[in-house]
mmCIF file of C-alpha atoms and ligand atoms in Angstrom:
data_model
loop_
_atom_site.group_PDB
_atom_site.id
_atom_site.type_symbol
_atom_site.label_atom_id
_atom_site.label_comp_id
_atom_site.label_asym_id
_atom_site.label_seq_id
_atom_site.Cartn_x
_atom_site.Cartn_y
_atom_site.Cartn_z
ATOM 1 C CA MET A 292 31.105 2.200 -5.325
ATOM 2 C CA SER A 293 30.397 0.715 -8.732
ATOM 3 C CA ASP A 294 32.996 0.157 -11.401
ATOM 4 C CA THR A 295 32.193 2.468 -14.308
ATOM 5 C CA THR A 296 33.046 -0.046 -17.043
ATOM 6 C CA THR A 297 30.067 -1.578 -18.780
ATOM 7 C CA ARG A 298 29.901 -5.263 -18.022
ATOM 8 C CA ASP A 299 27.519 -8.092 -17.539
ATOM 9 C CA ALA A 300 26.511 -8.289 -13.896
ATOM 10 C CA ASP A 301 26.359 -12.085 -13.919
ATOM 11 C CA THR A 302 29.610 -12.891 -15.642
ATOM 12 C CA ASP A 303 31.524 -9.757 -14.701
ATOM 13 C CA THR A 304 32.788 -9.728 -18.279
ATOM 14 C CA ASP A 305 33.847 -6.358 -19.676
ATOM 15 C CA THR A 306 31.736 -5.826 -22.799
ATOM 16 C CA GLY A 307 34.068 -3.115 -24.035
ATOM 17 C CA THR A 308 32.803 0.425 -24.380
ATOM 18 C CA GLY A 309 35.466 2.146 -26.435
ATOM 19 C CA ALA A 310 34.701 5.291 -24.407
ATOM 20 C CA ALA A 311 37.314 7.411 -22.706
ATOM 21 C CA PRO A 312 37.927 6.274 -19.124
ATOM 22 C CA ASP A 313 36.891 9.663 -17.781
ATOM 23 C CA ALA A 314 33.624 9.756 -19.771
ATOM 24 C CA SER A 315 31.541 9.360 -16.604
ATOM 25 C CA GLY A 316 31.702 12.093 -14.056
ATOM 26 C CA LEU A 317 30.771 13.283 -10.633
ATOM 27 C CA GLY A 318 27.069 12.917 -11.435
ATOM 28 C CA THR A 319 27.393 9.159 -11.833
ATOM 29 C CA VAL A 320 29.329 8.816 -8.589
ATOM 30 C CA ILE A 321 26.649 10.795 -6.733
ATOM 31 C CA THR A 322 23.801 8.862 -8.379
ATOM 32 C CA THR A 323 25.393 5.489 -7.659
ATOM 33 C CA ALA A 324 25.863 6.257 -3.976
ATOM 34 C CA TYR A 325 22.290 7.552 -3.783
ATOM 35 C CA SER A 326 20.828 4.477 -5.507
ATOM 36 C CA ASP A 327 22.886 2.077 -3.396
ATOM 37 C CA ALA A 328 21.564 3.785 -0.250
ATOM 38 C CA LEU A 329 17.946 3.535 -1.403
ATOM 39 C CA ALA A 330 18.031 0.071 -3.004
ATOM 40 C CA GLU A 331 16.945 -1.778 0.128
ATOM 41 C CA VAL A 332 13.668 0.136 0.447
ATOM 42 C CA TYR A 333 13.094 1.260 -3.154
ATOM 43 C CA ASP A 334 10.277 -1.232 -3.762
ATOM 44 C CA ASP A 335 8.546 -0.229 -0.531
ATOM 45 C CA ILE A 336 8.536 3.405 -1.649
ATOM 46 C CA TYR A 337 7.709 2.836 -5.326
ATOM 47 C CA PRO A 338 5.449 -0.180 -5.824
ATOM 48 C CA GLY A 339 5.579 -2.123 -9.096
ATOM 49 C CA SER A 340 3.010 -1.739 -11.842
ATOM 50 C CA THR A 341 2.211 -3.288 -15.214
ATOM 51 C CA GLU A 342 1.216 -0.021 -16.891
ATOM 52 C CA ILE A 343 4.475 0.458 -18.827
ATOM 53 C CA ALA A 344 4.422 -3.184 -20.005
ATOM 54 C CA ASP A 345 0.792 -2.738 -21.030
ATOM 55 C CA TYR A 346 1.703 0.353 -23.047
ATOM 56 C CA LEU A 347 4.746 -1.216 -24.738
ATOM 57 C CA SER A 348 2.559 -4.165 -25.747
ATOM 58 C CA THR A 349 0.582 -1.704 -27.899
ATOM 59 C CA ILE A 350 3.650 -0.553 -29.876
ATOM 60 C CA ALA A 351 5.947 -3.624 -29.998
ATOM 61 C CA GLU A 352 5.462 -7.271 -30.918
ATOM 62 C CA PRO A 353 5.624 -10.061 -28.302
ATOM 63 C CA GLY A 354 9.248 -11.163 -27.974
ATOM 64 C CA ALA A 355 10.603 -7.746 -28.992
ATOM 65 C CA SER A 356 13.871 -6.726 -27.374
ATOM 66 C CA VAL A 357 13.721 -3.910 -24.824
ATOM 67 C CA LEU A 358 16.655 -2.070 -23.263
ATOM 68 C CA GLU A 359 15.671 -0.319 -20.031
ATOM 69 C CA LEU A 360 17.976 2.505 -18.990
ATOM 70 C CA GLY A 361 18.327 2.642 -15.196
ATOM 71 C CA VAL A 362 16.633 -0.716 -14.610
ATOM 72 C CA GLY A 363 16.877 -0.396 -10.817
ATOM 73 C CA THR A 364 15.215 -3.220 -8.902
ATOM 74 C CA GLY A 365 13.145 -4.372 -11.878
ATOM 75 C CA ARG A 366 9.955 -2.533 -10.928
ATOM 76 C CA VAL A 367 9.327 -2.031 -14.667
ATOM 77 C CA ALA A 368 11.540 -4.776 -16.157
ATOM 78 C CA LEU A 369 9.881 -7.771 -14.465
ATOM 79 C CA PRO A 370 6.374 -6.932 -15.757
ATOM 80 C CA LEU A 371 7.989 -6.435 -19.187
ATOM 81 C CA ALA A 372 9.414 -9.973 -18.990
ATOM 82 C CA ASP A 373 5.984 -11.238 -17.841
ATOM 83 C CA ALA A 374 4.515 -9.629 -20.979
ATOM 84 C CA GLY A 375 6.899 -11.676 -23.133
ATOM 85 C CA PHE A 376 9.568 -9.090 -23.967
ATOM 86 C CA GLU A 377 13.281 -9.906 -24.083
ATOM 87 C CA VAL A 378 14.503 -7.449 -21.467
ATOM 88 C CA HIS A 379 17.974 -6.033 -20.898
ATOM 89 C CA GLY A 380 18.552 -3.497 -18.159
ATOM 90 C CA ILE A 381 21.534 -1.309 -17.397
ATOM 91 C CA ASP A 382 22.200 0.346 -14.066
ATOM 92 C CA THR A 383 25.223 1.824 -12.335
ATOM 93 C CA SER A 384 24.112 0.738 -8.866
ATOM 94 C CA GLU A 385 25.279 -2.654 -7.616
ATOM 95 C CA GLY A 386 22.735 -2.342 -4.796
ATOM 96 C CA MET A 387 19.841 -1.924 -7.226
ATOM 97 C CA LEU A 388 21.025 -4.813 -9.417
ATOM 98 C CA ALA A 389 21.432 -7.048 -6.347
ATOM 99 C CA ARG A 390 17.757 -6.451 -5.500
ATOM 100 C CA LEU A 391 16.832 -7.195 -9.115
ATOM 101 C CA ALA A 392 18.762 -10.496 -8.981
ATOM 102 C CA GLU A 393 16.879 -11.501 -5.810
ATOM 103 C CA LYS A 394 13.554 -10.824 -7.531
ATOM 104 C CA ASP A 395 14.570 -12.556 -10.779
ATOM 105 C CA PRO A 396 16.021 -15.950 -9.744
ATOM 106 C CA GLU A 397 15.309 -17.373 -13.217
ATOM 107 C CA GLY A 398 17.460 -14.671 -14.826
ATOM 108 C CA ARG A 399 14.774 -13.481 -17.246
ATOM 109 C CA ILE A 400 16.272 -9.981 -17.277
ATOM 110 C CA THR A 401 19.790 -9.547 -18.686
ATOM 111 C CA PRO A 402 21.449 -7.124 -16.240
ATOM 112 C CA VAL A 403 24.320 -4.868 -17.219
ATOM 113 C CA LEU A 404 26.331 -3.074 -14.567
ATOM 114 C CA GLY A 405 27.376 0.103 -16.315
ATOM 115 C CA ASP A 406 27.167 3.829 -16.701
ATOM 116 C CA LEU A 407 24.764 5.430 -19.162
ATOM 117 C CA ALA A 408 27.489 7.973 -19.869
ATOM 118 C CA ARG A 409 29.403 5.136 -21.562
ATOM 119 C CA LEU A 410 26.491 3.222 -23.054
ATOM 120 C CA ASP A 411 27.829 0.980 -25.815
ATOM 121 C CA LEU A 412 26.355 -2.534 -25.854
ATOM 122 C CA GLY A 413 27.305 -3.208 -29.474
ATOM 123 C CA ARG A 414 23.755 -4.023 -30.619
ATOM 124 C CA THR A 415 20.349 -2.476 -31.156
ATOM 125 C CA PHE A 416 16.977 -3.056 -29.473
ATOM 126 C CA ASP A 417 13.409 -2.816 -30.741
ATOM 127 C CA VAL A 418 12.604 -0.480 -27.851
ATOM 128 C CA VAL A 419 14.896 1.696 -25.766
ATOM 129 C CA LEU A 420 12.997 2.653 -22.629
ATOM 130 C CA ALA A 421 13.989 5.448 -20.228
ATOM 131 C CA PRO A 422 11.327 5.435 -17.490
ATOM 132 C CA PHE A 423 10.944 7.424 -14.287
ATOM 133 C CA ASN A 424 13.031 10.486 -15.249
ATOM 134 C CA VAL A 425 16.275 8.550 -15.725
ATOM 135 C CA LEU A 426 17.334 10.920 -18.507
ATOM 136 C CA CYS A 427 17.402 13.657 -15.850
ATOM 137 C CA CYS A 428 20.144 11.706 -14.027
ATOM 138 C CA ALA A 429 22.518 13.100 -16.684
ATOM 139 C CA MET A 430 23.080 16.304 -14.751
ATOM 140 C CA ALA A 431 24.418 18.583 -17.495
ATOM 141 C CA VAL A 432 23.172 19.385 -20.983
ATOM 142 C CA ASP A 433 26.230 17.953 -22.767
ATOM 143 C CA GLU A 434 25.712 14.648 -20.897
ATOM 144 C CA GLN A 435 22.057 14.621 -21.948
ATOM 145 C CA ILE A 436 22.997 15.198 -25.605
ATOM 146 C CA ALA A 437 25.577 12.372 -25.455
ATOM 147 C CA LEU A 438 22.996 10.076 -23.884
ATOM 148 C CA MET A 439 20.426 10.807 -26.602
ATOM 149 C CA HIS A 440 23.035 9.989 -29.270
ATOM 150 C CA ALA A 441 23.732 6.681 -27.475
ATOM 151 C CA VAL A 442 19.992 5.957 -27.233
ATOM 152 C CA ALA A 443 19.607 6.540 -30.978
ATOM 153 C CA ARG A 444 22.588 4.248 -31.726
ATOM 154 C CA HIS A 445 20.955 1.459 -29.672
ATOM 155 C CA THR A 446 17.558 1.716 -31.411
ATOM 156 C CA ALA A 447 16.816 -0.657 -34.292
ATOM 157 C CA PRO A 448 15.610 0.854 -37.585
ATOM 158 C CA GLY A 449 11.833 1.108 -37.237
ATOM 159 C CA GLY A 450 12.139 0.790 -33.449
ATOM 160 C CA HIS A 451 10.865 3.025 -30.656
ATOM 161 C CA VAL A 452 12.461 5.213 -28.002
ATOM 162 C CA VAL A 453 10.132 5.716 -25.040
ATOM 163 C CA ILE A 454 11.086 8.344 -22.476
ATOM 164 C CA GLU A 455 9.246 9.279 -19.282
ATOM 165 C CA THR A 456 9.995 12.716 -17.853
ATOM 166 C CA PHE A 457 7.850 15.384 -16.217
ATOM 167 C CA ASP A 458 6.904 18.908 -17.177
ATOM 168 C CA PRO A 459 9.106 21.045 -14.887
ATOM 169 C CA SER A 460 7.136 24.311 -15.195
ATOM 170 C CA ASP A 461 6.097 24.492 -11.532
ATOM 171 C CA TYR A 462 9.467 23.309 -10.185
ATOM 172 C CA HIS A 463 11.278 25.951 -12.247
ATOM 173 C CA VAL A 464 9.654 28.746 -10.229
ATOM 174 C CA GLN A 465 9.966 26.959 -6.870
ATOM 175 C CA ARG A 466 12.068 29.143 -4.549
ATOM 176 C CA LYS A 467 11.977 27.150 -1.282
ATOM 177 C CA SER A 468 12.858 23.575 -0.429
ATOM 178 C CA ALA A 469 9.923 21.257 -0.859
ATOM 179 C CA ILE A 470 9.646 18.499 1.743
ATOM 180 C CA THR A 471 7.912 15.175 1.060
ATOM 181 C CA THR A 472 7.417 12.242 3.422
ATOM 182 C CA ARG A 473 7.100 8.771 1.918
ATOM 183 C CA PRO A 474 6.244 5.585 3.823
ATOM 184 C CA ALA A 475 8.836 2.792 3.433
ATOM 185 C CA GLY A 476 6.608 -0.251 3.858
ATOM 186 C CA GLY A 477 6.407 -1.252 7.513
ATOM 187 C CA ARG A 478 10.007 -0.216 8.089
ATOM 188 C CA GLY A 479 9.715 3.540 8.604
ATOM 189 C CA VAL A 480 9.709 6.660 6.463
ATOM 190 C CA VAL A 481 11.834 8.511 3.949
ATOM 191 C CA ILE A 482 11.867 12.287 4.166
ATOM 192 C CA GLU A 483 12.896 14.017 0.937
ATOM 193 C CA SER A 484 13.858 17.641 0.454
ATOM 194 C CA LEU A 485 14.062 19.082 -3.035
ATOM 195 C CA GLU A 486 15.843 22.303 -3.992
ATOM 196 C CA VAL A 487 15.815 23.782 -7.466
ATOM 197 C CA LEU A 488 18.597 25.746 -9.194
ATOM 198 C CA PRO A 489 16.704 27.277 -12.131
ATOM 199 C CA ALA A 490 19.759 28.754 -13.900
ATOM 200 C CA SER A 491 21.261 25.295 -14.526
ATOM 201 C CA GLN A 492 17.935 23.416 -14.321
ATOM 202 C CA ASN A 493 19.389 21.242 -11.581
ATOM 203 C CA MET A 494 17.446 19.697 -8.735
ATOM 204 C CA LEU A 495 19.148 18.694 -5.512
ATOM 205 C CA LEU A 496 17.332 15.829 -3.846
ATOM 206 C CA ASN A 497 18.221 14.802 -0.309
ATOM 207 C CA SER A 498 16.631 11.688 1.184
ATOM 208 C CA THR A 499 16.845 10.750 4.841
ATOM 209 C CA LEU A 500 15.853 7.186 5.725
ATOM 210 C CA PHE A 501 14.377 6.487 9.159
ATOM 211 C CA LEU A 502 14.223 2.680 9.154
ATOM 212 C CA ASP A 503 13.629 0.017 11.787
ATOM 213 C CA GLY A 504 14.054 2.499 14.635
ATOM 214 C CA GLY A 505 17.748 2.949 13.725
ATOM 215 C CA ALA A 506 19.778 6.115 13.266
ATOM 216 C CA PRO A 507 18.746 8.233 10.239
ATOM 217 C CA VAL A 508 20.800 7.766 7.067
ATOM 218 C CA SER A 509 20.987 10.578 4.497
ATOM 219 C CA SER A 510 21.915 10.513 0.848
ATOM 220 C CA SER A 511 21.756 13.129 -1.919
ATOM 221 C CA THR A 512 21.576 13.233 -5.674
ATOM 222 C CA VAL A 513 21.475 15.807 -8.466
ATOM 223 C CA MET A 514 19.314 15.800 -11.576
ATOM 224 C CA ARG A 515 18.822 18.123 -14.518
ATOM 225 C CA TYR A 516 15.206 18.618 -15.557
ATOM 226 C CA LEU A 517 14.243 19.399 -19.107
ATOM 227 C CA TRP A 518 11.126 20.704 -20.813
ATOM 228 C CA PRO A 519 9.321 18.549 -23.359
ATOM 229 C CA SER A 520 10.386 21.010 -26.081
ATOM 230 C CA GLU A 521 13.992 20.649 -24.954
ATOM 231 C CA LEU A 522 13.649 16.881 -25.101
ATOM 232 C CA ASP A 523 12.445 17.217 -28.709
ATOM 233 C CA LEU A 524 15.522 19.307 -29.494
ATOM 234 C CA LEU A 525 17.850 16.703 -27.944
ATOM 235 C CA ALA A 526 16.036 14.041 -29.937
ATOM 236 C CA ALA A 527 16.340 16.004 -33.189
ATOM 237 C CA ILE A 528 20.086 16.406 -32.602
ATOM 238 C CA ALA A 529 20.260 12.596 -32.316
ATOM 239 C CA ARG A 530 18.064 12.142 -35.438
ATOM 240 C CA LEU A 531 14.981 10.951 -33.572
ATOM 241 C CA GLU A 532 11.502 12.204 -34.418
ATOM 242 C CA LEU A 533 8.593 12.680 -32.005
ATOM 243 C CA ALA A 534 5.773 10.263 -32.820
ATOM 244 C CA ASP A 535 3.514 10.621 -29.749
ATOM 245 C CA ARG A 536 3.374 12.384 -26.408
ATOM 246 C CA TYR A 537 1.095 11.597 -23.472
ATOM 247 C CA SER A 538 0.654 12.620 -19.848
ATOM 248 C CA GLY A 539 0.411 9.000 -18.705
ATOM 249 C CA TRP A 540 0.901 5.399 -19.769
ATOM 250 C CA GLN A 541 -2.788 5.091 -20.677
ATOM 251 C CA GLU A 542 -2.136 7.584 -23.505
ATOM 252 C CA GLN A 543 -3.796 10.490 -21.682
ATOM 253 C CA PRO A 544 -3.498 13.735 -23.697
ATOM 254 C CA PHE A 545 -0.531 15.975 -22.878
ATOM 255 C CA ASP A 546 -1.198 19.698 -22.690
ATOM 256 C CA GLY A 547 1.833 20.802 -20.644
ATOM 257 C CA GLY A 548 2.473 23.532 -18.122
ATOM 258 C CA ASP A 549 1.788 21.435 -15.040
ATOM 259 C CA SER A 550 4.637 19.608 -13.303
ATOM 260 C CA ARG A 551 2.215 17.182 -11.684
ATOM 261 C CA LYS A 552 1.856 15.830 -15.204
ATOM 262 C CA MET A 553 4.057 13.064 -16.485
ATOM 263 C CA CYS A 554 5.417 13.397 -19.965
ATOM 264 C CA VAL A 555 5.641 10.143 -21.913
ATOM 265 C CA SER A 556 7.399 10.797 -25.231
ATOM 266 C CA VAL A 557 7.686 8.284 -28.046
ATOM 267 C CA PHE A 558 10.358 8.851 -30.703
ATOM 268 C CA ARG A 559 11.209 6.983 -33.903
ATOM 269 C CA PRO A 560 14.585 6.986 -35.644
ATOM 270 C CA LEU A 561 14.728 9.117 -38.786
ATOM 271 C CA ALA A 562 15.611 7.102 -41.873
HETATM 272 C C1 LIG B 21 14.452 6.413 -10.354
HETATM 273 S S1 LIG B 21 15.348 4.922 -10.527
HETATM 274 C C2 LIG B 21 14.295 4.068 -11.664
HETATM 275 C C3 LIG B 21 14.460 2.566 -11.619
HETATM 276 C C4 LIG B 21 13.463 1.810 -12.527
HETATM 277 N N1 LIG B 21 13.631 2.168 -13.923
HETATM 278 C C5 LIG B 21 12.047 2.122 -12.109
HETATM 279 O O1 LIG B 21 11.325 2.791 -12.859
HETATM 280 O O2 LIG B 21 11.685 1.729 -11.001
HETATM 281 C C6 LIG B 21 16.688 5.417 -11.580
HETATM 282 C C7 LIG B 21 17.720 4.330 -11.787
HETATM 283 O O3 LIG B 21 18.668 4.792 -12.744
HETATM 284 C C8 LIG B 21 19.959 4.451 -12.325
HETATM 285 N N2 LIG B 21 20.920 5.395 -12.901
HETATM 286 C C9 LIG B 21 20.992 6.717 -12.673
HETATM 287 N N3 LIG B 21 22.021 7.264 -13.353
HETATM 288 C C10 LIG B 21 22.614 6.250 -14.016
HETATM 289 C C11 LIG B 21 23.741 6.168 -14.879
HETATM 290 N N4 LIG B 21 24.474 7.244 -15.182
HETATM 291 N N5 LIG B 21 24.066 4.979 -15.396
HETATM 292 C C12 LIG B 21 23.327 3.869 -15.109
HETATM 293 N N6 LIG B 21 22.254 3.882 -14.291
HETATM 294 C C13 LIG B 21 21.900 5.056 -13.741
HETATM 295 C C14 LIG B 21 19.881 4.530 -10.812
HETATM 296 O O4 LIG B 21 20.896 3.761 -10.172
HETATM 297 C C15 LIG B 21 18.479 4.002 -10.533
HETATM 298 O O5 LIG B 21 18.485 2.610 -10.330
#
C-alpha cells in the first residue's frame, strides 16, 4: 500500500505537506488498492488519446505548466508532454506510477506519489487538470470541498482549472447493479458491477479481472458522484468561477440530464 505522504516518486523526497497525518482516509486506502490491482491492464482497457491535449492547447500557451490530478499510467499526461506542456502528475497508486515510469523513460512527466487529500506542492500551475472523474474519488462531500480548495490554491492567477465529470442523472435513479464487460487487450476481460447509493451519492464499483487464463482477481472502489450544479457550488466555495462547460473535449454543447454525457467544466480563479 502507498505511503500517504506527498513525495517525489523518483527521489522519494518528502515535499512536506503540512497536513494532519490523518487527513487521508479510508477512501484513499480503497482507491489505492483498486488502482494498484488495475494498473497492469489499465491501458488495455482505456486506450490513450490526444483529445485532452488538443483541448488544453486551445486555452494555454505552449510550455505552460499542467498539474494532472490522478495521473495514472500517463494516458493523458504523455500526450500533454508531446504537445509541449510541462507536466506534473500526482497519484496515490505506486502501481499506476510504475506503469507511467515504464512509458516515460525520458522522465518528461514529473511524478508525485501522494494523496489528493493532502495536496500541497508549494507552487501553482497554469492549468490544474482533473480528468476522468478523479474528483469523484473523494468519496464524501467534505473531502470534495477540501480538494477544490487545494485545486484553487494550486492554480496560478489567470490560470485554468479543467475538470471532467459526468452528469449522474441516470445513475441516481438506478436501482439494480449494472454489469459491464470490458476487453483487456489480448489478455482477457474485466467484468465491472456498479451499485448506486443515492442518499450519499456514492457508487460502489467492483472489478473482477479474468487475465491470461488465471484465477479471477477482484477489487472494489467507492466514488461520490456530483451534479454539474454541485460542482459549481464547490467551485464557488473555493473562489473559482465557471468559464465554460462542454459535453466533450471537442467543445460539444452541454445540455445535461443524460449520464452518458461527459461534463467538461472550465473554471477560472476569481481575482
Ligand atoms: C480513473 S484513473 C485516471 C487516470 C488518468 N488521469 C487517466 O485519465 O487515464 C484515476 C486515478 O486517480 C488516482 N487517484 C484516485 N484517488 C486518488 C487520491 N486520493 N490521491 C491521488 N490519486 C488518486 C487513481 O490511483 C488513478 O490512477
